[in-house]
mmCIF file of N, CA and C in Angstrom:
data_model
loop_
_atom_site.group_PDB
_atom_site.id
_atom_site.type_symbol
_atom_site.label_atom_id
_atom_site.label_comp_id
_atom_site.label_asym_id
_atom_site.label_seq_id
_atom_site.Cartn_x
_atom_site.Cartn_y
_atom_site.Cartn_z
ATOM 1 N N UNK A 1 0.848 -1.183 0.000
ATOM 2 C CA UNK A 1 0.000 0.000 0.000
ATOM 3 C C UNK A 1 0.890 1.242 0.000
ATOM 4 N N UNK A 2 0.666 1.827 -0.664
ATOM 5 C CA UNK A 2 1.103 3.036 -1.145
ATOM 6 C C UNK A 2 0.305 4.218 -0.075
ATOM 7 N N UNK A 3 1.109 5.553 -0.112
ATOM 8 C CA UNK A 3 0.364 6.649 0.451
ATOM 9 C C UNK A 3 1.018 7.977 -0.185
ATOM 10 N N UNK A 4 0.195 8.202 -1.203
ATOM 11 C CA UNK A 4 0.250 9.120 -1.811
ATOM 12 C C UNK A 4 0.040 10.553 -1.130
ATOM 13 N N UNK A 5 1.416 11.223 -1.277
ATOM 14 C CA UNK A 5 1.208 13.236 -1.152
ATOM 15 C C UNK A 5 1.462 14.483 -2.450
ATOM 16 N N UNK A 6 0.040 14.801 -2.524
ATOM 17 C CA UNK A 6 0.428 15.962 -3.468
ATOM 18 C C UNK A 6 1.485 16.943 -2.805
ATOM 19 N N UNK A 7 2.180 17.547 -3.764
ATOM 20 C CA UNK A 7 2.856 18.755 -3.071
ATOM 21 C C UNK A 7 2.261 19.963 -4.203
ATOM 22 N N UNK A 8 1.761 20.978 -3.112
ATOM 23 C CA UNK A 8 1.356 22.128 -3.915
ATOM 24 C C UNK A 8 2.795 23.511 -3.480
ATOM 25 N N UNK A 9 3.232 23.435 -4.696
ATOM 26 C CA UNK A 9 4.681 24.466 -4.722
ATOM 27 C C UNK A 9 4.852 25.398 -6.049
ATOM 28 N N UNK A 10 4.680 26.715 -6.251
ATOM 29 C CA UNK A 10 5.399 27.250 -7.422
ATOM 30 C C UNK A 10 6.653 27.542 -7.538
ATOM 31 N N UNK A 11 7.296 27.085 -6.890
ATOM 32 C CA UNK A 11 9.044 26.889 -7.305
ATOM 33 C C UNK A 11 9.364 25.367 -7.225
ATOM 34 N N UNK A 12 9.745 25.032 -8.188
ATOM 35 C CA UNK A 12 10.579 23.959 -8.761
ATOM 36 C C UNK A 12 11.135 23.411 -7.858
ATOM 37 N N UNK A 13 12.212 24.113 -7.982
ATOM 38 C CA UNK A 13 13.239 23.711 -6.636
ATOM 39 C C UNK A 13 13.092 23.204 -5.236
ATOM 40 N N UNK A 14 11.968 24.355 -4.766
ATOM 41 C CA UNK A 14 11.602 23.843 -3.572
ATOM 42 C C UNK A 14 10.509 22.647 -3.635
ATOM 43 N N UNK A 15 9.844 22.599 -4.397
ATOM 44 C CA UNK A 15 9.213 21.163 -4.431
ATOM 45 C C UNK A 15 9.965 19.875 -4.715
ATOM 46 N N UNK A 16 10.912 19.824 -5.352
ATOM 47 C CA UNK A 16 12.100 19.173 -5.478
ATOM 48 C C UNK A 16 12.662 18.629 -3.745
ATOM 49 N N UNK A 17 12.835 19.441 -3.400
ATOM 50 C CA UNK A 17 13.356 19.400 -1.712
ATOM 51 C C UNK A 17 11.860 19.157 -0.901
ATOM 52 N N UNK A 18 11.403 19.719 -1.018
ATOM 53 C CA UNK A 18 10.274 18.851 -0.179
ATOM 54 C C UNK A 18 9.809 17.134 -0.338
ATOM 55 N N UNK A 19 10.125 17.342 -1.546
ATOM 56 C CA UNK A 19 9.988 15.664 -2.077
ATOM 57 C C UNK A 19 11.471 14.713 -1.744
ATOM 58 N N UNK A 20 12.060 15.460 -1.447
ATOM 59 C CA UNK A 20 13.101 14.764 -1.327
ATOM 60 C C UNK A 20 12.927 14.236 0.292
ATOM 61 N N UNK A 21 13.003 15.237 0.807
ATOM 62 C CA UNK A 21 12.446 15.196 2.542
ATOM 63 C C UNK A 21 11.340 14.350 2.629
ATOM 64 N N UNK A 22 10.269 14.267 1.847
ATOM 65 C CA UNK A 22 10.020 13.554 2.212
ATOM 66 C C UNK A 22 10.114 11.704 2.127
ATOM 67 N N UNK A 23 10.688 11.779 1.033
ATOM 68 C CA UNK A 23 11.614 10.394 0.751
ATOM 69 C C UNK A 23 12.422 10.183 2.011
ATOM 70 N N UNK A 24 13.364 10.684 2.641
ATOM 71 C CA UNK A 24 14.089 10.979 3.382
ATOM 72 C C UNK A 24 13.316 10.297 4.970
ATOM 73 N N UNK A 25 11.839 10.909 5.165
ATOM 74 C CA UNK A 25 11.235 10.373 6.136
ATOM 75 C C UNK A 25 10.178 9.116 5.657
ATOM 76 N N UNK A 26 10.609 8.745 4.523
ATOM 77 C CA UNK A 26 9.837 7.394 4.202
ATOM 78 C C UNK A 26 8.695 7.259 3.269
ATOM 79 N N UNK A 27 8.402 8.376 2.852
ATOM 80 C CA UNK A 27 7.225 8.703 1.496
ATOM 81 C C UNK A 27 7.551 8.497 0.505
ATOM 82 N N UNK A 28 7.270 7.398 -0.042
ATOM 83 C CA UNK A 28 7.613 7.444 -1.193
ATOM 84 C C UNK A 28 6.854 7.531 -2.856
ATOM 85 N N UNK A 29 5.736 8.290 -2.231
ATOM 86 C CA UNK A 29 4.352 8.504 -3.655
ATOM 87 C C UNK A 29 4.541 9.691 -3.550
ATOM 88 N N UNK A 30 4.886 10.770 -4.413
ATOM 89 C CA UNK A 30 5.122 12.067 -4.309
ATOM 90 C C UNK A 30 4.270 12.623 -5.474
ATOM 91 N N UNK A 31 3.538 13.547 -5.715
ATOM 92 C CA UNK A 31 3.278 14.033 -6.874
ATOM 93 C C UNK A 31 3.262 15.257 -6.622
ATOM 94 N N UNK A 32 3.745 16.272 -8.237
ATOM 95 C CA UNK A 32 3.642 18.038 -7.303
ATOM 96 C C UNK A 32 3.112 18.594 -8.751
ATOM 97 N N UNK A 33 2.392 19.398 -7.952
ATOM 98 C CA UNK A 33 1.656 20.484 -9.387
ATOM 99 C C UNK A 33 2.596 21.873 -8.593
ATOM 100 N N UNK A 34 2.155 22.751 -9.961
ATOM 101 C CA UNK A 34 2.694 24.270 -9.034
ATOM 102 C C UNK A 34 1.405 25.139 -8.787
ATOM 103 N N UNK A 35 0.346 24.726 -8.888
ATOM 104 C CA UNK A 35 -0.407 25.760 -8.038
ATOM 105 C C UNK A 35 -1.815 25.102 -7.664
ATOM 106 N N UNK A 36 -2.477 25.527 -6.805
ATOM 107 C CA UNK A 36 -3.655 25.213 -6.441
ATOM 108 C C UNK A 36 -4.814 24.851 -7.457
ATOM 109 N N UNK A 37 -5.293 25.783 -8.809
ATOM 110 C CA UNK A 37 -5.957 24.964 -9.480
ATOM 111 C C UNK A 37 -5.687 23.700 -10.228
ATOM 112 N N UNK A 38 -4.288 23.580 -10.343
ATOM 113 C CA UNK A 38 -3.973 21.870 -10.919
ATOM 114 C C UNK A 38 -4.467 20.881 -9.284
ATOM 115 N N UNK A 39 -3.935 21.686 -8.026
ATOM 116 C CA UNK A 39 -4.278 20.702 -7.005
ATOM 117 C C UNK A 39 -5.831 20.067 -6.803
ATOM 118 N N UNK A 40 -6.656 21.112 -7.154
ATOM 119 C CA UNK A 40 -7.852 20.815 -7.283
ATOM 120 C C UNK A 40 -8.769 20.201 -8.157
ATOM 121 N N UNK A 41 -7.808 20.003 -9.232
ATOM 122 C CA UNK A 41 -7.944 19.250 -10.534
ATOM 123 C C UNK A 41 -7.455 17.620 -10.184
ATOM 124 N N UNK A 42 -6.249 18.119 -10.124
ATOM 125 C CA UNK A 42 -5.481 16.498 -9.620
ATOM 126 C C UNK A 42 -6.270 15.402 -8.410
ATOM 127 N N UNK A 43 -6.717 16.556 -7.458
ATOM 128 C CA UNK A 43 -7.242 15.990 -6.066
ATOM 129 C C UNK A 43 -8.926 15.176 -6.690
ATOM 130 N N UNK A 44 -9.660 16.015 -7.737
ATOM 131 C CA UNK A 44 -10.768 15.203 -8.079
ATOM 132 C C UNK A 44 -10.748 13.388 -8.583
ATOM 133 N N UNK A 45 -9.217 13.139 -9.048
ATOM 134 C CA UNK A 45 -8.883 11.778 -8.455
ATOM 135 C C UNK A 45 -9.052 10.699 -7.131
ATOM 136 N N UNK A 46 -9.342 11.483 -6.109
ATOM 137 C CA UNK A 46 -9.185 10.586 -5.107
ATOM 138 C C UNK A 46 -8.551 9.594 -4.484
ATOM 139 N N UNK A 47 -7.124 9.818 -4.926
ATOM 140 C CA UNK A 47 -6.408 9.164 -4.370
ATOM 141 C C UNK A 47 -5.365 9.495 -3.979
ATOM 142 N N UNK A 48 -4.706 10.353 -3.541
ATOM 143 C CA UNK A 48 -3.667 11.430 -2.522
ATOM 144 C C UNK A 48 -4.631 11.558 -1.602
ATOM 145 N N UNK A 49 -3.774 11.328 -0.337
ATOM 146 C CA UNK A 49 -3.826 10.585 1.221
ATOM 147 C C UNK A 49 -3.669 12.149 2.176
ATOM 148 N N UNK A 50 -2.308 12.960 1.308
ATOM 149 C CA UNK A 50 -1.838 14.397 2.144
ATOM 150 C C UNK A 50 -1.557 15.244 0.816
ATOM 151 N N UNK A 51 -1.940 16.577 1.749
ATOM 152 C CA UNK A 51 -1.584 17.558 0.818
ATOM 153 C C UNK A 51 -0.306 18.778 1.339
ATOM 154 N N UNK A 52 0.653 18.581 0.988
ATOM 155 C CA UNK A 52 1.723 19.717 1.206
ATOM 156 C C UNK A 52 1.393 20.455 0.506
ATOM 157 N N UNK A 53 1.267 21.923 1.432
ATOM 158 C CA UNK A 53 0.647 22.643 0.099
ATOM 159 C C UNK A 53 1.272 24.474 0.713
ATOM 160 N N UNK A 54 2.374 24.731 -0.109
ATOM 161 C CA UNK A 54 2.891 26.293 -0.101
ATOM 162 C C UNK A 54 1.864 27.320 0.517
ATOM 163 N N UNK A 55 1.911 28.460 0.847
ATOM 164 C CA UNK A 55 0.808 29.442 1.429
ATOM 165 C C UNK A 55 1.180 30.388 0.255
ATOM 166 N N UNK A 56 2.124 30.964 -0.243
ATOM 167 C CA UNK A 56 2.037 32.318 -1.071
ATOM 168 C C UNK A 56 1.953 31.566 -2.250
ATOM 169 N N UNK A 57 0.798 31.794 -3.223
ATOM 170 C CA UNK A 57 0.945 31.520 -4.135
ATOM 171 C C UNK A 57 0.207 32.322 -5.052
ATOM 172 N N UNK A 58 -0.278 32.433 -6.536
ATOM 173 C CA UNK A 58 -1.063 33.095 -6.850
ATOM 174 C C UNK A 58 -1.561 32.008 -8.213
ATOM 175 N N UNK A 59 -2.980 32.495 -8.547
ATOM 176 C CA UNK A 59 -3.688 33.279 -7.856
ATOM 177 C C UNK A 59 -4.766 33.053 -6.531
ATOM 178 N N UNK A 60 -4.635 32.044 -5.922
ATOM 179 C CA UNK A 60 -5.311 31.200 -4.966
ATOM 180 C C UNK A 60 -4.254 30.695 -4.006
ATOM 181 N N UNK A 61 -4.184 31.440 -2.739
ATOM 182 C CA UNK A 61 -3.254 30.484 -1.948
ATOM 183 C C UNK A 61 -3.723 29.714 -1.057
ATOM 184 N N UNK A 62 -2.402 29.221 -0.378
ATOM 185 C CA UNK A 62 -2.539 27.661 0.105
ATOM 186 C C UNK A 62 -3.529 27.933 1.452
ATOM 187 N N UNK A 63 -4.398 29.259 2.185
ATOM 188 C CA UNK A 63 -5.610 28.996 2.976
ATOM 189 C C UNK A 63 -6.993 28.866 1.930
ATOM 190 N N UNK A 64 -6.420 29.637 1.023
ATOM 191 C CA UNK A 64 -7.941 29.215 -0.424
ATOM 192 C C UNK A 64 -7.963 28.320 -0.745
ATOM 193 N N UNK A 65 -7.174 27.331 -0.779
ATOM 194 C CA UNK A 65 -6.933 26.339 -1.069
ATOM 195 C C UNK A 65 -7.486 25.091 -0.192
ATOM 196 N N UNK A 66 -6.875 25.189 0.962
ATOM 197 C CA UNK A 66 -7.622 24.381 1.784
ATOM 198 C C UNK A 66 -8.931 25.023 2.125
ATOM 199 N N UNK A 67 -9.739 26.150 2.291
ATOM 200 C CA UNK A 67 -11.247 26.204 1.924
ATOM 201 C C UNK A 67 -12.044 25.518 0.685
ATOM 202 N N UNK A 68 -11.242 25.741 -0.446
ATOM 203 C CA UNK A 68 -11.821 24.828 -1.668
ATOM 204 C C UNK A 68 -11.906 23.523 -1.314
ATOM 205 N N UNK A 69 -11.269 23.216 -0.720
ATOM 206 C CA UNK A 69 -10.804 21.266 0.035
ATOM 207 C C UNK A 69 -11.985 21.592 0.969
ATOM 208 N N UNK A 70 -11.823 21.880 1.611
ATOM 209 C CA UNK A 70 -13.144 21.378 3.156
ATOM 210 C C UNK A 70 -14.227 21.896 2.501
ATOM 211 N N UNK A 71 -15.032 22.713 1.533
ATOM 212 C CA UNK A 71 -15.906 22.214 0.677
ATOM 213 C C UNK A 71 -16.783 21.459 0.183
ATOM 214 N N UNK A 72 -15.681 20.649 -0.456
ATOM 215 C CA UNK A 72 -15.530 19.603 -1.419
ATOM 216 C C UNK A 72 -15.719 18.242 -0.641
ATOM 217 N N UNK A 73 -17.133 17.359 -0.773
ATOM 218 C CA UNK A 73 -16.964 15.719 -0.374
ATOM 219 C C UNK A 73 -15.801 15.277 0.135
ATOM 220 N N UNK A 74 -14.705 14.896 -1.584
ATOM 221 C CA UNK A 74 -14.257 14.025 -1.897
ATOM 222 C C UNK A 74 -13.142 14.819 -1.011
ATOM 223 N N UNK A 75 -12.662 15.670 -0.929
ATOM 224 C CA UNK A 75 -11.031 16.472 -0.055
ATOM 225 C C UNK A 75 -11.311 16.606 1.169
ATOM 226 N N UNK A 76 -12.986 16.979 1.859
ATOM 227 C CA UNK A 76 -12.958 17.464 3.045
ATOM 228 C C UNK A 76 -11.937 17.028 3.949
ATOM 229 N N UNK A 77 -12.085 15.487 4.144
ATOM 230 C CA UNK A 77 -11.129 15.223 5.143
ATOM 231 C C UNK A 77 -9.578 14.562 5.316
ATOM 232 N N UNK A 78 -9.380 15.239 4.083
ATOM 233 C CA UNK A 78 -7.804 15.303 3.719
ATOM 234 C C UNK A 78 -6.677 15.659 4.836
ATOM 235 N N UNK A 79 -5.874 15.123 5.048
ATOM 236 C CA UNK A 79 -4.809 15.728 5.783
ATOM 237 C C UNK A 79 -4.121 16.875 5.105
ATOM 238 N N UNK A 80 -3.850 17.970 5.780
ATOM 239 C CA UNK A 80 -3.408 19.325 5.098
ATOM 240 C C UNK A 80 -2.056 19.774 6.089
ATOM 241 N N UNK A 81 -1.003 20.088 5.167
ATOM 242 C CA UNK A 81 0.330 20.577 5.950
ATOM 243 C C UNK A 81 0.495 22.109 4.895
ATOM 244 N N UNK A 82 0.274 23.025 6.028
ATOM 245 C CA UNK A 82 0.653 24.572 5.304
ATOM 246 C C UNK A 82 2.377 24.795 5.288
ATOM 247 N N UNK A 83 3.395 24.939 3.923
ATOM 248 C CA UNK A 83 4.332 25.460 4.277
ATOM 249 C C UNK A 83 4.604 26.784 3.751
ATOM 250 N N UNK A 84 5.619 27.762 4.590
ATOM 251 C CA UNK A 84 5.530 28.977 4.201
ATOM 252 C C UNK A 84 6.714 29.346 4.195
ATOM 253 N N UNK A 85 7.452 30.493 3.756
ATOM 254 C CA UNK A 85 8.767 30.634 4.353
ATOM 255 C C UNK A 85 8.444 32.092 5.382
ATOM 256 N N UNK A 86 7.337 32.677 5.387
ATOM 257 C CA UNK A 86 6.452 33.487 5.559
ATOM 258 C C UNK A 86 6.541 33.151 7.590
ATOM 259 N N UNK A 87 7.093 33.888 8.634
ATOM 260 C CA UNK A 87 7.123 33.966 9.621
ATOM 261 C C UNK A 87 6.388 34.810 10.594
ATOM 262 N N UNK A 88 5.281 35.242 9.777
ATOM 263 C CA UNK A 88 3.922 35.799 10.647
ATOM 264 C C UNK A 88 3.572 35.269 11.219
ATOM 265 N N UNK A 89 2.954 35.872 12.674
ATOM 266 C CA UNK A 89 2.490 35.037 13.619
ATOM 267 C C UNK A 89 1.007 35.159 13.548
ATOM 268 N N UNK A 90 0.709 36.253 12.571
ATOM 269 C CA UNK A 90 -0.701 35.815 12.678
ATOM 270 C C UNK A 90 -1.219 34.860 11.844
ATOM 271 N N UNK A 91 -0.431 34.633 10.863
ATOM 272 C CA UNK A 91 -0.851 33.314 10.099
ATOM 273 C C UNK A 91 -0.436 32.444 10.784
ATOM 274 N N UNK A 92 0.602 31.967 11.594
ATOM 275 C CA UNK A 92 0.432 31.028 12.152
ATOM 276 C C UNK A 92 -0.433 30.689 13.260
ATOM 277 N N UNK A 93 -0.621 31.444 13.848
ATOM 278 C CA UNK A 93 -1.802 31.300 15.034
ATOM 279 C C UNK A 93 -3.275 31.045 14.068
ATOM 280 N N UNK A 94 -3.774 31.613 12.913
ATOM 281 C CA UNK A 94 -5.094 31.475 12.234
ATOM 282 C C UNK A 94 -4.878 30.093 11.647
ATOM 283 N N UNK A 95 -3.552 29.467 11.588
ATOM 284 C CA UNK A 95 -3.504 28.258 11.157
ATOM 285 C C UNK A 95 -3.482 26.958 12.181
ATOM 286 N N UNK A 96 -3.333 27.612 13.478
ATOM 287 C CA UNK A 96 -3.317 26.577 14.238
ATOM 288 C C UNK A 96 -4.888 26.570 15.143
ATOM 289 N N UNK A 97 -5.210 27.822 14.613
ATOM 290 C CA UNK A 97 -6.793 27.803 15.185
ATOM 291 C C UNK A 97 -7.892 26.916 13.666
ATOM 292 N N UNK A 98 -7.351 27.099 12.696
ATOM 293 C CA UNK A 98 -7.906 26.285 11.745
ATOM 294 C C UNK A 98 -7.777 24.704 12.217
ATOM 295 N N UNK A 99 -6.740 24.128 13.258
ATOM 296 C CA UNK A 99 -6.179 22.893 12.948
ATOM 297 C C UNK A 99 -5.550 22.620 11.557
ATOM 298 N N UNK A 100 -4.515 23.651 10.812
ATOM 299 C CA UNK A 100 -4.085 23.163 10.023
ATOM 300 C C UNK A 100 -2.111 22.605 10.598
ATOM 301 N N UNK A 101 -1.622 21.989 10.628
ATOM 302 C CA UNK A 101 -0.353 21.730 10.502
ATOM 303 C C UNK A 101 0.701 23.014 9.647
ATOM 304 N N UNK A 102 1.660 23.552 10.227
ATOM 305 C CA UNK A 102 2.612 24.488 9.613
ATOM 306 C C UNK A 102 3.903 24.321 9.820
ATOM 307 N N UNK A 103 4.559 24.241 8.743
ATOM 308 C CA UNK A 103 5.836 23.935 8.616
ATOM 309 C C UNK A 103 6.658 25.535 7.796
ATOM 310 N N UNK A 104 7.471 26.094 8.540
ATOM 311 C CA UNK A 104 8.205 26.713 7.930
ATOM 312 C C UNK A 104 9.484 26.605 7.596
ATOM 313 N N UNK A 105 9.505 27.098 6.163
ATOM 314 C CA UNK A 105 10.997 26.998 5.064
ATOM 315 C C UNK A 105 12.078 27.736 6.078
ATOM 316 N N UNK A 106 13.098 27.487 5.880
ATOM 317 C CA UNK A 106 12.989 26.063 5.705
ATOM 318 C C UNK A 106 13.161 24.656 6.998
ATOM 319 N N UNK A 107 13.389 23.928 6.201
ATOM 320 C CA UNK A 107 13.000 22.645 7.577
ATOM 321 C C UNK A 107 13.265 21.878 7.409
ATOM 322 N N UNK A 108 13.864 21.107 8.425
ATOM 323 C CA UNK A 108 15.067 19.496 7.891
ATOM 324 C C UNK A 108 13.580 18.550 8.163
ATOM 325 N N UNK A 109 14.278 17.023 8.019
ATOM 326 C CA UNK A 109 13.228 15.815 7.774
ATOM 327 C C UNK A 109 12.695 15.693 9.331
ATOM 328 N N UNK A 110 13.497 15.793 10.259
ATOM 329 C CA UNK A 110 12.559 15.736 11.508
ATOM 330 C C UNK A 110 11.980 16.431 11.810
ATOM 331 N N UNK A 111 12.029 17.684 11.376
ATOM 332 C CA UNK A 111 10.923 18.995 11.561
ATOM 333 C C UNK A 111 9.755 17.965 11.304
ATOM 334 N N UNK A 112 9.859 17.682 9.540
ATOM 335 C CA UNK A 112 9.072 17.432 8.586
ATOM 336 C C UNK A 112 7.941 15.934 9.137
ATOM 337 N N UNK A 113 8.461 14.909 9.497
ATOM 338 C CA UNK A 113 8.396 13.728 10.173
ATOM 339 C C UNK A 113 7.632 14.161 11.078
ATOM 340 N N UNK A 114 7.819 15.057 12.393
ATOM 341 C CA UNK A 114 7.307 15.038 13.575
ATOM 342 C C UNK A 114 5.631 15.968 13.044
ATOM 343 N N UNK A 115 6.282 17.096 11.986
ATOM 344 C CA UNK A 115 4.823 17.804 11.576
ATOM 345 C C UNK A 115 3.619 16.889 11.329
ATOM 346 N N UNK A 116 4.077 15.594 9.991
ATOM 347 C CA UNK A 116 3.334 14.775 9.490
ATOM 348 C C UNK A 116 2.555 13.868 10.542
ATOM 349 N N UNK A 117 3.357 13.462 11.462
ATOM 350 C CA UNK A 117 3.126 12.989 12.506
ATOM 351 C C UNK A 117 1.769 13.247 13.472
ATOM 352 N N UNK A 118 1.723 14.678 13.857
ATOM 353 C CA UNK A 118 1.000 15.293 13.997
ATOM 354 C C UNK A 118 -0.503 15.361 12.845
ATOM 355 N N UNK A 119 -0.223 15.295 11.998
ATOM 356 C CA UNK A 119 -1.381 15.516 10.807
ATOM 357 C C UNK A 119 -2.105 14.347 10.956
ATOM 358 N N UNK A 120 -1.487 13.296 10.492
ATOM 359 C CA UNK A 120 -2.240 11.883 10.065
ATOM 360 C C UNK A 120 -2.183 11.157 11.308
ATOM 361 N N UNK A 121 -0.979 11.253 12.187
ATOM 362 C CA UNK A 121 -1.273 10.205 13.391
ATOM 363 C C UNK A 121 0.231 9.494 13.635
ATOM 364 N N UNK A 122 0.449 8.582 14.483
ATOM 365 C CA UNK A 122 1.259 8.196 14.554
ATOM 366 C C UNK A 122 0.877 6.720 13.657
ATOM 367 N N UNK A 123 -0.220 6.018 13.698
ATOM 368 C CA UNK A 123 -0.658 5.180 13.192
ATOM 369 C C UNK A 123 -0.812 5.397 11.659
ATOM 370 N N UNK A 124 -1.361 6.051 11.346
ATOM 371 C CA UNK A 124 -1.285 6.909 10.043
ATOM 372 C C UNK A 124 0.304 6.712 9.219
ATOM 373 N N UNK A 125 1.072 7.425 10.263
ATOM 374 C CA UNK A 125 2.173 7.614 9.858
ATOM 375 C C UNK A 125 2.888 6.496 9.287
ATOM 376 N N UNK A 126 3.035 5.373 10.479
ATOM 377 C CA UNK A 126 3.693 4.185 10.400
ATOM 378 C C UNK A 126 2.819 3.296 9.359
ATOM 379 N N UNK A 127 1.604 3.466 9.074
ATOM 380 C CA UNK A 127 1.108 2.714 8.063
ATOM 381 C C UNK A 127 1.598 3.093 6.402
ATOM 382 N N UNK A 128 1.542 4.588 6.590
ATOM 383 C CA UNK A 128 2.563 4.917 5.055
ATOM 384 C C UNK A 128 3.900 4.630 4.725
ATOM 385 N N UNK A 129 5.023 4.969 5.678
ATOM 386 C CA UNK A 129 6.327 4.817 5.788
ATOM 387 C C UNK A 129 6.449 3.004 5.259
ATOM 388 N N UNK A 130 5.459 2.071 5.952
ATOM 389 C CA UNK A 130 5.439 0.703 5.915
ATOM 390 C C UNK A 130 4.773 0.278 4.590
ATOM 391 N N UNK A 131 4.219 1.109 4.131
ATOM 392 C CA UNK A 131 3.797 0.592 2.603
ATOM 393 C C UNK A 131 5.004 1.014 1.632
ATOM 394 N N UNK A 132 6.018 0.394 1.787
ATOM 395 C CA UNK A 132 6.711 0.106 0.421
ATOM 396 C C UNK A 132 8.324 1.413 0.854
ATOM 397 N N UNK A 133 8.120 2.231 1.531
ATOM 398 C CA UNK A 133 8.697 2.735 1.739
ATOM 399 C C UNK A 133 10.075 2.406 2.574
ATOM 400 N N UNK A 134 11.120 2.325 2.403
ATOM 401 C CA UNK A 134 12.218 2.151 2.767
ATOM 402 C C UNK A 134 12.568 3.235 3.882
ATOM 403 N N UNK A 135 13.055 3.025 5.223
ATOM 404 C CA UNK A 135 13.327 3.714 6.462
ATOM 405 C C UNK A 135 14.791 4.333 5.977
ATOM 406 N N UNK A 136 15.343 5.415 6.509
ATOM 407 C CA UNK A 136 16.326 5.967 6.481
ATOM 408 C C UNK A 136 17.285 5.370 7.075
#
């Protein structure tokens, strides 16, 4: 069993490194669009498990983004990780009053690990890492 994560990123690079990280902590289904309407396109699939998903983006960012998701049936109850490089505290406090997960740029794999952790569960966790995924 596989456990698929979109990554929503408009830089290359950094989606590159997020995917890598998360290989790094044992994910190994990665898929990345660069902006929120491919995520919402892609996500009408139903089958991505988590969504990493950037906050500055345009023209829809990553809190429009997760409103379009809790919405939506098929996304409502998606696991959602906000990353930002963005060190406002009022977005982070409106994100932790959302219950969304926040990770800021940048951030090594145990940041990353312990965030996910938090999102899906510890059970959660160990059930993805164990589908097919190779431990560090």
């Amino acid at each position: 069993m596989t456990f698929p994560v979109l990554i929503v990123e408009d830089h290359a690079r950094t989606s590159a490194v997020i995917g890598t990280l998360l290989q790094a902590v044992g994910f190994t289904a990665t898929e990345h669009v660069s902006n929120a309407d491919q995520a919402l396109a892609r996500l009408k699939h139903g089958d991505m498990r988590l969504v990493l998903s950037d906050y500055h983006m345009r023209p829809m960012n990553g809190l429009q983004l997760l409103q379009r998701l809790r919405e939506q049936e098929h996304t409502a109850d998606i696991p959602f990780v906000m990353v930002t490089a963005d060190k406002d505290f009022a977005l982070m406090r409106t994100s932790a009053q959302a219950g969304i997960e926040m990770l800021v740029k940048p951030f090594k794999a145990d940041q990353l690990r312990q965030c996910l952790l938090r999102a899906i569960g510890r059970d959660g966790f160990e059930a993805a890492v164990a589908g097919g995924a190779a431990r560090p």
